[in-house]
Short mmCIF file of C-alpha atoms and ligand atoms in Angstrom, two decimals:
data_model
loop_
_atom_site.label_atom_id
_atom_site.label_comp_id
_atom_site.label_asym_id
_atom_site.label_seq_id
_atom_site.Cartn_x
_atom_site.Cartn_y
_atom_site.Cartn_z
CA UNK A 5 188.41 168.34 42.78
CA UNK A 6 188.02 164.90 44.27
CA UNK A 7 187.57 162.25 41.13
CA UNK A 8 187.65 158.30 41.00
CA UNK A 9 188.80 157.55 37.48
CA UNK A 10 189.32 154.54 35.32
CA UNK A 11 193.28 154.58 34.61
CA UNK A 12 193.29 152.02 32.01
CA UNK A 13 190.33 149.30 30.65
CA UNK A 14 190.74 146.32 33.29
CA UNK A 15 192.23 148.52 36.40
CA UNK A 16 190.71 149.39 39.37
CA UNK A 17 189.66 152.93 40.42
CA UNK A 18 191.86 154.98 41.09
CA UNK A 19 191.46 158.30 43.48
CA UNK A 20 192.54 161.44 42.01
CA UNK A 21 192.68 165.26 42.80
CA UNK A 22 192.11 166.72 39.22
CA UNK A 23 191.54 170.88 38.59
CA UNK A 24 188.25 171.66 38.52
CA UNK A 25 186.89 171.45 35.16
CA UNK A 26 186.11 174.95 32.51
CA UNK A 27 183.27 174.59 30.83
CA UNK A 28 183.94 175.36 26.88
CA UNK A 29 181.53 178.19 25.81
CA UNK A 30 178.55 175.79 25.04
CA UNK A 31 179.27 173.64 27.76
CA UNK A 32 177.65 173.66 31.11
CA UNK A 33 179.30 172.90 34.73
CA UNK A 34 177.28 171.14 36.71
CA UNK A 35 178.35 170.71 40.91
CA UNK A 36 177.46 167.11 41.35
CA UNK A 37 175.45 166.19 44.53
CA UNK A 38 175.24 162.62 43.38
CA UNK A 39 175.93 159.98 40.62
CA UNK A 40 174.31 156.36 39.95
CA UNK A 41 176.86 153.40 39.16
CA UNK A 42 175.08 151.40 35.74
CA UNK A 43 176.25 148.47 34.82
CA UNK A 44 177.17 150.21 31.35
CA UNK A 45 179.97 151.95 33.63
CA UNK A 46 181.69 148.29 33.19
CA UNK A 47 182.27 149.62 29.47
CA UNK A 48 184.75 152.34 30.72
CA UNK A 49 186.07 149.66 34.00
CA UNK A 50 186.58 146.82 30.84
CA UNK A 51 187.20 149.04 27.97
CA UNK A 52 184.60 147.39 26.05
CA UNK A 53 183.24 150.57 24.68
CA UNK A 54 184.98 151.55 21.46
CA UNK A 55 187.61 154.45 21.77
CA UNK A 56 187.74 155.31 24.84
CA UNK A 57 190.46 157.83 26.04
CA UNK A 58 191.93 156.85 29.71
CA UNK A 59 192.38 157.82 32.09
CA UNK A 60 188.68 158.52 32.05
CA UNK A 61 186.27 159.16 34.63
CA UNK A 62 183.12 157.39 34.42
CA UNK A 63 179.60 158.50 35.13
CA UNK A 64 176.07 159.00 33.71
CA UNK A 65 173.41 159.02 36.17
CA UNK A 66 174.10 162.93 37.33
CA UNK A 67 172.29 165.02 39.36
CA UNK A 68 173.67 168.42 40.54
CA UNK A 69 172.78 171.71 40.58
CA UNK A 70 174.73 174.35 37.14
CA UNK A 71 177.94 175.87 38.95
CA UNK A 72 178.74 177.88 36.19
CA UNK A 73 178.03 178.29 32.21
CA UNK A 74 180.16 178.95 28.94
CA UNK A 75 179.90 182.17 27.13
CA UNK A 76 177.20 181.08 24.40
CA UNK A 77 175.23 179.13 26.69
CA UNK A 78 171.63 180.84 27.57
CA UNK A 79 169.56 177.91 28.33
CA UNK A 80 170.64 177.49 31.78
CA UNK A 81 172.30 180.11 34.71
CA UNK A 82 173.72 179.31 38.16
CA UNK A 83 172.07 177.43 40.66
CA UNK A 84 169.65 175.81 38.55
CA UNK A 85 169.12 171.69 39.42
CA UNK A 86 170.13 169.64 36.94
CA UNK A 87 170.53 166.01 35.82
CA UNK A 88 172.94 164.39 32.71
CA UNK A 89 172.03 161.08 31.26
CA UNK A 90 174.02 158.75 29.12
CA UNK A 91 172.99 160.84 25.92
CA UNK A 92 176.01 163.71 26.15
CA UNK A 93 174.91 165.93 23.45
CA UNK A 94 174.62 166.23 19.73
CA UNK A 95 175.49 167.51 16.31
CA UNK A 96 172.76 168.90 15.30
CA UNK A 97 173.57 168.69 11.62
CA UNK A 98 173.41 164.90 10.58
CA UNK A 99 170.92 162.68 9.37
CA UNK A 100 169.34 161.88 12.61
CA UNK A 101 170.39 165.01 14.08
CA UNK A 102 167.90 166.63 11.20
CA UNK A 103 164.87 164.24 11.86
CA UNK A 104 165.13 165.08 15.68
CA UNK A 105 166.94 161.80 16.15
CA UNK A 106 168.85 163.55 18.49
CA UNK A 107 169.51 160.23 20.11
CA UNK A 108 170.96 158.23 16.92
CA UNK A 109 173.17 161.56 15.83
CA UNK A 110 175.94 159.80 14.50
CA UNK A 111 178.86 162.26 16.38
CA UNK A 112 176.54 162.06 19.65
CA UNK A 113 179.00 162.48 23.10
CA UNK A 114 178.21 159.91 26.16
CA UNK A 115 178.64 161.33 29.14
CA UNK A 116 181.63 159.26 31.31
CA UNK A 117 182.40 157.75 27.93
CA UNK A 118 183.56 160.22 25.44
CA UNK A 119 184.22 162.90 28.36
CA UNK A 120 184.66 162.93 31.52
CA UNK A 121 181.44 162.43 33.90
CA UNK A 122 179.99 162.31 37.46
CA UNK A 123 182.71 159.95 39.43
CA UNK A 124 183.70 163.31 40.10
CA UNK A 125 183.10 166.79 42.44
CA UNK A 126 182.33 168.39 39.05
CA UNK A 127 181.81 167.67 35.34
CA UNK A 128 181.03 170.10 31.74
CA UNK A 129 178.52 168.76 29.72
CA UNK A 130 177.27 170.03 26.34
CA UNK A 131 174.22 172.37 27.44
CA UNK A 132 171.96 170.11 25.08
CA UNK A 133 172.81 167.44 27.45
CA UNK A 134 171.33 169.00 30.43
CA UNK A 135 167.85 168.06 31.80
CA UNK A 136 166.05 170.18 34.13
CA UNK A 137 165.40 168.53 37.41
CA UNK A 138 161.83 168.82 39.27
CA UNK A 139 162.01 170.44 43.13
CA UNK A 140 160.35 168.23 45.16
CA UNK A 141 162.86 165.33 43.47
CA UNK A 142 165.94 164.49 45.67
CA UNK A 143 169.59 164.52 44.00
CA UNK A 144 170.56 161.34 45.14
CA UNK A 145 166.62 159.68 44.07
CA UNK A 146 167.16 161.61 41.36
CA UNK A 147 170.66 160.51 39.99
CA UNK A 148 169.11 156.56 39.00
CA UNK A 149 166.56 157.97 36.78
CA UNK A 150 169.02 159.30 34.33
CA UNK A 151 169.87 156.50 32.98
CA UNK A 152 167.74 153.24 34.69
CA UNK A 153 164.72 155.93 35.36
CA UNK A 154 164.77 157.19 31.41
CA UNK A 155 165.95 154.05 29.71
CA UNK A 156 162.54 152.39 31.02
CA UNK A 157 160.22 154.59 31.00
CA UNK A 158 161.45 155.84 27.60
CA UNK A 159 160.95 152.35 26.00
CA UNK A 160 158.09 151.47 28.37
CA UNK A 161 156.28 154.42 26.76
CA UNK A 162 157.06 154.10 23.08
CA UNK A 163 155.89 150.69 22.94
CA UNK A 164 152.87 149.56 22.01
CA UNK A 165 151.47 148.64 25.63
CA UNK A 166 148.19 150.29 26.54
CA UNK A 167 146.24 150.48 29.67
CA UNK A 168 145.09 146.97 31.01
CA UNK A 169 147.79 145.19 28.38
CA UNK A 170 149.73 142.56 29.89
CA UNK A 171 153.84 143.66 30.48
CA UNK A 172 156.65 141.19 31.40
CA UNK A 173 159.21 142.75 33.18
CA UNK A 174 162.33 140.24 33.15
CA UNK A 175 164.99 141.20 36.12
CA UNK A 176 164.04 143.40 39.33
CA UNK A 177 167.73 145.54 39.79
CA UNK A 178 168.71 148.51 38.94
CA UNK A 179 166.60 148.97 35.68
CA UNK A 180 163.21 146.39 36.62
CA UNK A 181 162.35 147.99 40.15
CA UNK A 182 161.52 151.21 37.99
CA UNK A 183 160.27 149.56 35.16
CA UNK A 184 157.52 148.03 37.17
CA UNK A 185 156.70 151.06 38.85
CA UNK A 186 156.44 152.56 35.40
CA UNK A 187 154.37 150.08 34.05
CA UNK A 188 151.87 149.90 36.97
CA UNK A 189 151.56 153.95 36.45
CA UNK A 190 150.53 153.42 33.22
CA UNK A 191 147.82 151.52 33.56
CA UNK A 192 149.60 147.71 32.40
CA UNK A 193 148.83 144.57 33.90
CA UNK A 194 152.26 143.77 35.38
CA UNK A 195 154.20 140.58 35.75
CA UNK A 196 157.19 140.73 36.94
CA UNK A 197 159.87 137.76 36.58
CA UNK A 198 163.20 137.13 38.62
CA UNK A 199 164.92 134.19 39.55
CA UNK A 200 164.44 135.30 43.15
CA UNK A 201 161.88 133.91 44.61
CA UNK A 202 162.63 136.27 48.34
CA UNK A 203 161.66 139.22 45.66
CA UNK A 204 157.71 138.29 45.47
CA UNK A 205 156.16 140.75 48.06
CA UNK A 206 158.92 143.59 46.81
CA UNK A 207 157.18 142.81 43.05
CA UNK A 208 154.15 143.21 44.55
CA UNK A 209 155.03 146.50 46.83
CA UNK A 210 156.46 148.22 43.89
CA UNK A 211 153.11 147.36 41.42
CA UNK A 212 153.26 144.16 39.99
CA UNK A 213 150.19 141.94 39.78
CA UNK A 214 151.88 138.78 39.02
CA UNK A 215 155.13 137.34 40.33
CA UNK A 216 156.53 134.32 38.29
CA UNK A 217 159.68 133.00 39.58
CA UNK A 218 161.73 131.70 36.65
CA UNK A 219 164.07 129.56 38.70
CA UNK A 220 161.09 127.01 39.66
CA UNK A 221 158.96 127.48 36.89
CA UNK A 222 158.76 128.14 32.71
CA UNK A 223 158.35 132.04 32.83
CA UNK A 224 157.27 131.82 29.00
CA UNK A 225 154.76 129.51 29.95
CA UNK A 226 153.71 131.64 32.96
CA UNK A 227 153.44 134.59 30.70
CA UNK A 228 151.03 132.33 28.28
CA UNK A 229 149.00 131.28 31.13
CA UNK A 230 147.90 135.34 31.56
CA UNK A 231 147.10 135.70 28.10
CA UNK A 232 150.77 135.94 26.71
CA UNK A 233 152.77 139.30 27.25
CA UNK A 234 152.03 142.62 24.92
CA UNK A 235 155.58 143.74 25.41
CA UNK A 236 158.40 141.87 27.57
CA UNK A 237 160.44 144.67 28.90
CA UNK A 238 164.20 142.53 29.27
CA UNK A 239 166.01 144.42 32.12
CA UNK A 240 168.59 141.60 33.26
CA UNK A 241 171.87 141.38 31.30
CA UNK A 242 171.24 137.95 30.37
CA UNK A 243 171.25 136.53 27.20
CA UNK A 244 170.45 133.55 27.99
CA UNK A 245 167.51 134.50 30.29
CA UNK A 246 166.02 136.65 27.65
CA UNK A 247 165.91 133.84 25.13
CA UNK A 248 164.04 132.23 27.69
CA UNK A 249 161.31 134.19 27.83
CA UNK A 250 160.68 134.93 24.57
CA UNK A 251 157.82 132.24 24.19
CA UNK A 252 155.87 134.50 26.74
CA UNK A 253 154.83 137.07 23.91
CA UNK A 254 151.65 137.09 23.39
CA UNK A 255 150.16 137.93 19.69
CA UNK A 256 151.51 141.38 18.03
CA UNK A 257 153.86 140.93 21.22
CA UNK A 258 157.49 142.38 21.54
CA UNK A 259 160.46 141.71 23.37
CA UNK A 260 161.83 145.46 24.03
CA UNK A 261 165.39 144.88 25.22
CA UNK A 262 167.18 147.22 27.50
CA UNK A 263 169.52 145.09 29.02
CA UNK A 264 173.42 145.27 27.20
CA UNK A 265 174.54 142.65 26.83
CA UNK A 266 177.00 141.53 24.27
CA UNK A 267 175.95 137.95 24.15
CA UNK A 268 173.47 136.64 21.18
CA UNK A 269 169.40 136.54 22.48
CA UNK A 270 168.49 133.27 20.18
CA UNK A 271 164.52 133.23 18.76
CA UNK A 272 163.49 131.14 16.33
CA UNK A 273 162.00 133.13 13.34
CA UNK A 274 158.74 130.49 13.21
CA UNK A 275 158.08 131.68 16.76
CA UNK A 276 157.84 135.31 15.55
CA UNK A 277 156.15 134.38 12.49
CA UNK A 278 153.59 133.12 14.04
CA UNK A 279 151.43 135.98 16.28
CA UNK A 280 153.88 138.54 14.12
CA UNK A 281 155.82 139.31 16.62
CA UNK A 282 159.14 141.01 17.45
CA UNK A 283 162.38 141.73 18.97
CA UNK A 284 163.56 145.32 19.52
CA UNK A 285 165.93 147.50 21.59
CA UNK A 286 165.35 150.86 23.54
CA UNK A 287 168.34 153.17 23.71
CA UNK A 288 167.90 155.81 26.51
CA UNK A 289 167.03 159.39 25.36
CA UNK A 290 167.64 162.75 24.96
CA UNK A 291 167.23 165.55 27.73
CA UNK A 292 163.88 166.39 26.84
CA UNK A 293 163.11 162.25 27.58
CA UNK A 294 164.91 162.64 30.98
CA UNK A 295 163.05 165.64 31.97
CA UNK A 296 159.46 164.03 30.95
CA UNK A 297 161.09 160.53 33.01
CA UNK A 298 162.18 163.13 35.88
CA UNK A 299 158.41 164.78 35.99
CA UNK A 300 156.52 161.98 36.01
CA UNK A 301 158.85 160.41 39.07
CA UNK A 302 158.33 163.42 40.88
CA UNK A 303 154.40 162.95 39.69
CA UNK A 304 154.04 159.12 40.65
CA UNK A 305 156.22 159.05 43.61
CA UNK A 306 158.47 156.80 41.50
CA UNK A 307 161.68 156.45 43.26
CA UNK A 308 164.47 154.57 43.09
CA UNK A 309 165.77 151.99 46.15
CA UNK A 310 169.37 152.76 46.62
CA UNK A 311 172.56 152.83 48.98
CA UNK A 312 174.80 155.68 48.76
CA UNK A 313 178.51 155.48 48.89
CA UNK A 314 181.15 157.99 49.36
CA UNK A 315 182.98 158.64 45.97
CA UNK A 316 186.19 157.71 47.51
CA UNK A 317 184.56 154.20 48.31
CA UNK A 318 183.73 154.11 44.30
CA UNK A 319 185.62 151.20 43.82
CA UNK A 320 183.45 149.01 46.93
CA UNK A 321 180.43 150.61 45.24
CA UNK A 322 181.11 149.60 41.94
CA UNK A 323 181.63 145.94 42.91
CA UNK A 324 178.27 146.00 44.46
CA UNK A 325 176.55 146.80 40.98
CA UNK A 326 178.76 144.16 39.18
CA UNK A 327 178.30 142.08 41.46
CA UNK A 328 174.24 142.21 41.54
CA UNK A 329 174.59 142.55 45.13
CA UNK A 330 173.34 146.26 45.32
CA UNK A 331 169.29 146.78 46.14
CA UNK A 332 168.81 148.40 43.45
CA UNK A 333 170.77 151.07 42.61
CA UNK A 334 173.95 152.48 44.15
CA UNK A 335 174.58 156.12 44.29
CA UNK A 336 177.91 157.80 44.58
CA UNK A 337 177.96 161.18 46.57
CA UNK A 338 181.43 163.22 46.52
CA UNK A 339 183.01 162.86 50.18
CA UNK A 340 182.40 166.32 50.91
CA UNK A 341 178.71 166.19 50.38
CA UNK A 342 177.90 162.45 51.97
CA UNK A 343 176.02 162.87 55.08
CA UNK A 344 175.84 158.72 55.62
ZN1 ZN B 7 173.42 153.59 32.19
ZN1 ZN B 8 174.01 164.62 14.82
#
């Protein structure tokens, strides 16, 4: 099968013809029709994810349809459309793993991290891994909201925002053009924030109420002028620009970060003293969070913007993410399958 894999942290893509994968007995093999590039893949590109075996193939915004199943798996059967997230299965038997943590189980796999994943014509996954995919969603639509579709909505709707509160998004790429889709379908007040000021009417287009661009003015003090923000959702991997913002919050307000980055966000504690409020991150979620992300998409016409790539042009593709030149997402589909 055609592959683009990661030989070593720090070198470029490399094209490879690799068997076709087996799927282990509780492992599923999924046929992938397309694959989002995150800007987490730059852990496997970098090797600044810990332990990473190379040459590795990189990959965690899947959508494909289940080309054929291990021997103990009965959850899923051929021909079934599927999607894999980040979150590449789970023990079952630890601490988290017994509260339903599923997420936090402390031997969890990530997919294109800890295996291989959808840079690729096919990949296994864990059959826990595996999320259902709605019909009337597209694979390559689909693929973003595995990983920038869930990891929004996810922490979007665990916070504490309610209809008519007011939510910051901070960045409109890959991860903000869905967040503020998400948070206009729920019912928020929405501001978006960029330091593009040619992204106003797109804000707008996609839900937002508010545009505040935080190149020409003090988002925080934007955010204050509405009322202060319920929840900031931070989207841009920016350290800097989330410390920026975090004087928007309004009382009880929380930053909810998304964005990795490895860089300190600085607060001052007196600032969250006062209005109690607080600084969190949102991991992704499970498969049972990508299918409720993947229904309610396919409910709200939620869709991702993207440009699809060729997986032999992964390398071009990838530098278009890292580069923040990609509106918003790009999408990989295997050579065979791209139609343009
Ligand atoms: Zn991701
Ligand atoms: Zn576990």
């Amino acid at each position: 099968m055609q592959a683009a894999r990661v030989p070593s942290a720090g070198a470029d893509f490399e094209l490879a013809d690799l068997p076709t994968p087996e799927p282990a007995p509780d492992e599923v093999r999924v046929r992938v029709e397309a694959c989002g590039i995150c800007h987490s893949d730059a852990f496997v590109k970098e090797g600044t994810f810990p332990g990473i075996d190379y040459p590795r193939v990189p990959g965690h915004e899947v959508a494909g349809v289940v080309d054929a199943v291990g021997a103990d798996v009965e959850a899923w059967s051929e021909g079934e459309r599927v999607g894999v997230g980040w979150h590449g299965g789970h023990c079952f038997t630890c601490e988290a793993c017994r509260d339903g943590d599923f997420v936090n189980c402390e031997n969890a796999g990530v997919t294109g991290i800890t295996f291989d994943g959808g840079y690729a014509e096919y990949l296994c996954a864990p059959q826990e891994a595996v999320a259902a995919l709605p019909d009337d969603l597209g694979f390559v639509d689909a693929a973003p909201l595995l990983c920038a579709g869930i990891t929004t909505f996810n922490a979007l709707r665990n916070s504490d925002a309610g209809p008519g509160d007011l939510v910051a998004v901070q960045g409109i790429g890959g991860l903000g053009h869905l967040a503020i889709q998400y948070a206009a379908s729920f019912g928020a007040e929405v501001a978006a924030l960029s330091t593009s000021a040619d992204k106003e009417s797109l804000a707008h287009d996609l839900g937002a109420h508010h545009f505040i661009d935080a190149s020409s003015t003090d988002a925080a003090e934007a955010l204050q002028a509405h009322g202060g923000a319920d929840v900031i959702l931070a989207t841009a991997p920016s350290s800097a620009a989330i410390s920026s913002i975090t004087g928007g919050l309004g009382r009880d307000g929380s930053l909810v970060i998304v964005a990795a980055t490895g860089e300190p966000v600085e607060v001052s504690p007196m600032a969250l003293i006062q209005g109690r409020k607080s600084v969190s991150g949102w991991p992704s979620g499970s498969a049972d969070d990508s299918e409720d992300t993947l229904d309610f998409s396919a409910l709200t016409d939620t869709t991702p913007m993207i440009e699809t790539y060729p997986l032999s042009e992964a390398e071009a593709a990838y530098e278009r993410m890292i580069n923040n030149d990609a509106r918003f997402r790009v999408v990989l589909v295997p050579d065979a399958r791209y139609d343009g």
